[in-house]
XYZ file of C-alpha atoms in Angstrom:
307
model
C 114.225 95.090 108.796
C 111.915 92.375 110.076
C 110.966 89.496 107.779
C 107.422 89.223 106.541
C 105.270 86.968 108.703
C 104.298 83.933 106.611
C 102.050 81.373 108.283
C 101.565 77.669 107.530
C 99.925 76.819 104.221
C 96.718 74.855 103.931
C 95.734 72.868 100.873
C 92.752 74.060 98.859
C 92.072 71.569 96.070
C 95.174 71.711 93.889
C 96.213 75.052 95.337
C 97.281 76.589 98.618
C 96.107 79.286 101.011
C 98.800 81.019 103.068
C 98.271 83.638 105.808
C 100.727 86.544 105.755
C 101.212 89.830 107.580
C 103.618 92.755 107.335
C 104.434 94.704 110.493
C 103.842 98.462 110.452
C 107.387 99.584 109.708
C 107.539 97.480 106.514
C 105.755 100.350 104.819
C 106.175 102.695 101.885
C 103.559 105.308 102.739
C 102.373 105.049 106.352
C 100.067 102.077 106.882
C 100.744 100.598 103.440
C 103.131 97.733 102.650
C 106.097 98.955 100.580
C 105.306 98.246 96.928
C 108.063 95.759 96.138
C 107.305 93.847 99.341
C 103.576 93.797 98.563
C 104.218 92.344 95.107
C 106.439 89.545 96.409
C 104.093 88.447 99.182
C 103.242 85.937 96.458
C 106.837 84.677 96.459
C 107.006 84.236 100.228
C 103.748 82.339 100.221
C 104.839 80.104 97.340
C 108.101 79.277 99.107
C 106.245 78.525 102.334
C 103.709 76.333 100.574
C 106.038 74.376 98.296
C 109.516 74.710 99.724
C 110.706 75.677 96.249
C 112.849 78.616 95.212
C 110.975 81.390 93.430
C 112.820 82.797 90.419
C 110.280 85.338 89.198
C 107.125 87.222 90.190
C 105.047 89.401 87.873
C 102.299 91.260 89.718
C 99.740 94.037 89.394
C 98.938 96.111 92.482
C 95.242 96.967 92.427
C 94.997 98.886 95.698
C 97.161 99.522 98.777
C 98.048 96.468 100.863
C 97.669 97.434 104.545
C 100.344 96.776 107.138
C 99.673 95.004 110.428
C 96.558 93.400 108.940
C 95.786 89.704 108.371
C 96.258 88.915 104.687
C 95.560 85.790 102.685
C 97.590 84.625 99.696
C 95.780 82.175 97.445
C 97.872 80.169 94.983
C 96.255 78.151 92.198
C 98.056 76.050 89.588
C 98.885 78.188 86.588
C 97.140 77.512 83.297
C 98.482 77.866 79.771
C 96.729 81.236 79.664
C 98.639 82.298 82.778
C 101.939 81.368 81.155
C 100.945 83.262 78.020
C 100.138 86.320 80.139
C 103.481 86.025 81.891
C 105.257 85.857 78.533
C 103.389 88.951 77.380
C 105.008 91.001 80.141
C 108.512 89.862 79.273
C 109.152 86.369 80.631
C 112.605 84.900 80.249
C 112.873 82.349 77.472
C 111.204 79.118 78.471
C 109.812 80.432 81.755
C 106.425 79.038 82.685
C 104.129 80.303 85.399
C 103.850 77.783 88.230
C 101.178 79.568 90.255
C 98.579 82.247 89.699
C 98.073 84.093 92.954
C 96.226 86.837 94.780
C 96.812 88.775 97.979
C 93.650 89.760 99.842
C 92.658 91.414 103.109
C 91.078 89.034 105.605
C 88.246 90.036 107.907
C 87.077 93.104 106.040
C 83.524 93.934 105.053
C 83.123 90.462 103.573
C 84.148 88.535 106.699
C 85.876 85.264 105.877
C 84.945 85.530 102.203
C 87.319 87.105 99.701
C 85.645 89.437 97.244
C 87.248 91.298 94.356
C 87.496 94.498 96.352
C 89.389 92.643 99.116
C 92.141 91.736 96.642
C 95.165 94.030 96.648
C 97.599 92.138 94.389
C 97.239 89.683 91.517
C 100.176 87.976 89.872
C 102.059 84.983 88.592
C 104.908 83.105 90.239
C 107.654 81.009 88.655
C 109.162 78.421 91.028
C 112.485 76.859 90.092
C 114.288 77.079 86.792
C 117.246 79.206 85.805
C 116.116 82.539 84.375
C 117.673 83.760 81.152
C 117.803 87.266 79.754
C 120.229 89.027 82.083
C 122.134 90.308 79.036
C 119.043 92.350 78.164
C 119.966 94.696 81.007
C 123.587 95.522 80.180
C 122.691 99.214 80.374
C 121.848 98.833 84.062
C 125.167 97.109 84.709
C 127.025 99.928 82.945
C 125.173 102.563 84.989
C 125.859 100.705 88.242
C 129.601 100.612 87.569
C 129.953 104.349 86.853
C 132.295 106.291 89.103
C 132.297 108.483 91.050
C 128.964 107.763 92.670
C 126.496 110.634 93.003
C 125.803 111.928 96.509
C 122.957 110.056 98.259
C 120.006 112.290 99.158
C 117.189 111.788 101.626
C 113.833 112.139 99.853
C 111.022 114.025 101.626
C 108.433 112.399 99.328
C 108.737 109.115 101.265
C 110.025 109.810 104.796
C 108.527 106.620 106.289
C 109.562 104.082 103.635
C 111.329 101.016 105.021
C 113.920 101.240 102.238
C 114.550 104.943 101.637
C 112.739 106.717 104.470
C 114.933 108.850 106.698
C 112.377 108.747 109.522
C 111.793 104.988 109.612
C 113.932 103.875 112.549
C 113.694 100.240 111.398
C 114.503 101.010 107.762
C 117.519 100.513 105.528
C 118.059 104.270 104.953
C 119.105 103.507 101.388
C 118.970 106.937 99.750
C 119.118 107.573 95.992
C 121.818 109.487 94.152
C 121.199 110.959 90.711
C 123.560 111.266 87.770
C 123.094 114.293 85.524
C 121.164 112.190 82.988
C 118.573 111.188 85.618
C 119.838 107.651 86.221
C 119.874 106.568 89.869
C 122.619 104.614 91.630
C 122.782 103.458 95.244
C 125.601 101.622 97.012
C 124.508 98.943 99.472
C 125.752 96.056 101.564
C 123.120 93.740 103.004
C 123.962 92.862 106.606
C 122.786 90.207 109.050
C 119.542 92.128 109.667
C 118.303 91.220 106.159
C 119.643 87.664 106.064
C 117.548 84.588 105.393
C 117.085 81.682 107.825
C 120.613 80.293 107.378
C 122.269 83.698 107.596
C 124.160 83.356 104.315
C 122.016 85.200 101.767
C 119.861 88.318 101.709
C 116.161 87.497 101.808
C 114.631 87.709 98.314
C 111.813 89.986 99.447
C 114.415 92.510 100.625
C 116.039 92.412 97.186
C 112.642 93.125 95.641
C 112.078 96.037 98.017
C 115.409 97.700 97.267
C 114.735 97.375 93.532
C 111.330 99.058 93.791
C 112.361 102.352 95.434
C 114.955 103.525 92.879
C 112.487 102.973 90.039
C 110.365 105.665 91.697
C 113.313 108.049 91.945
C 114.315 107.397 88.328
C 111.055 109.151 87.418
C 112.096 112.355 89.253
C 112.687 114.572 86.207
C 109.435 113.519 84.523
C 107.517 113.998 87.772
C 108.915 117.483 88.263
C 108.164 118.470 84.684
C 104.552 117.295 85.045
C 103.758 118.511 88.545
C 103.807 115.121 90.277
C 105.016 114.855 93.848
C 106.065 111.259 93.333
C 104.759 107.926 92.078
C 103.125 104.785 93.433
C 103.749 101.253 92.204
C 101.110 99.817 89.877
C 102.947 96.830 88.415
C 106.131 94.979 89.323
C 108.063 92.218 87.567
C 111.121 90.935 89.410
C 113.546 88.177 88.430
C 116.179 86.773 90.786
C 119.179 85.467 88.811
C 121.490 84.656 91.743
C 121.228 84.768 95.517
C 122.949 87.776 97.065
C 125.461 86.846 99.810
C 125.217 88.770 103.058
C 128.043 91.329 103.257
C 128.483 91.592 99.485
C 129.044 95.182 98.313
C 126.645 95.912 95.465
C 125.102 98.809 93.627
C 121.512 99.321 92.573
C 121.005 101.150 89.283
C 117.689 102.430 87.956
C 116.627 104.147 84.756
C 113.390 105.536 83.343
C 112.544 103.744 80.080
C 109.282 105.395 79.049
C 106.820 107.976 80.310
C 103.343 108.892 79.099
C 101.610 111.289 81.449
C 101.004 109.554 84.776
C 102.286 106.171 83.556
C 106.036 105.660 83.824
C 108.056 102.511 83.133
C 111.399 102.079 84.862
C 113.892 99.283 85.542
C 116.345 98.604 88.348
C 119.143 96.088 88.672
C 121.204 94.791 91.597
C 124.820 94.585 90.401
C 127.988 93.236 91.990
C 131.418 94.866 91.780
C 132.368 92.376 89.064
C 129.314 93.276 86.981
C 127.214 90.248 87.981
C 123.495 91.027 87.773
C 121.895 89.424 90.823
C 118.329 90.563 90.152
C 116.341 92.933 87.977
C 112.900 94.505 88.229
C 110.629 96.341 85.827
C 108.127 98.694 87.413
C 105.035 100.558 86.308
C 104.936 103.716 88.392
C 101.842 105.931 88.515
C 102.401 109.648 89.073
C 100.532 111.250 91.986
C 100.181 114.874 93.042
C 101.389 114.162 96.571
C 102.867 111.051 98.145
C 100.945 109.866 101.223
C 102.851 110.912 104.325
C 105.039 113.468 102.528
C 105.687 116.849 104.159
C 103.780 119.346 101.975
C 106.195 122.143 102.930
C 109.263 120.417 101.486
C 110.428 119.832 97.925
C 109.413 116.143 97.482
C 112.709 115.282 95.772
C 114.936 117.684 97.695
C 117.598 116.938 100.255
C 115.565 118.442 103.101
C 115.571 115.691 105.710
C 118.218 114.902 108.290
C 120.064 111.686 107.523
């Protein structure tokens, strides 16, 4: 799984502008950056611009972020209003937004200018600090530590996804397994292919990506009951509590918290064998009739693809 391409930052007043690009196979649907990766383009840019460690990103995805396309991340110093907005979506105690950011397509109909309809992601980034609130997700830890694990199943709804797509030759092939109550658990061990520059820890954007996918699959029962073929990410809030060592055996647990028609709220946590919560994400998933790229002749949630 290739890292995102993050270029050198330039200073723009008190803020920064950072060029980024995601290669084609870093997709969810074909041609579209996988949702968790798209949301944390803000984190990669903030790290590249400041050298700091990002502890949280809260983002809204306004439209698909294209792969293999020049993108521009703009980071401006956060205001008190930005911090208040971050708190409104569940910030850890004492967390303050460091940057307010956008991801935009470069070179579209507006040339070098960035217009509102060029923007794909808006969000807030927290750099530094030690996040609190991991105890708020004890239910995810308990789900992750259940045994025996359910059987992993390839999902025809997203055959090209870099995380869960059976047909993405560059992907992680991390398939969901469902317990009878609808909770999702996946076993995973991040290898050298997803390591950061020093080779010791899994890249944070990969952690975000593997937390996004199971929040989609946690909506399976609601989607089936309402005629949806899947869901696309509309909002994503991820907090990294600890860096994940390469080679560490972990489980990813996800649960649906609330559903109202097309809008579904789910959470996922990355949990070690000792119950340590490495990271957690809350996702707003939007139900869709058919997932882009899905085979219309297959049950979207069935085990109909070759591993």
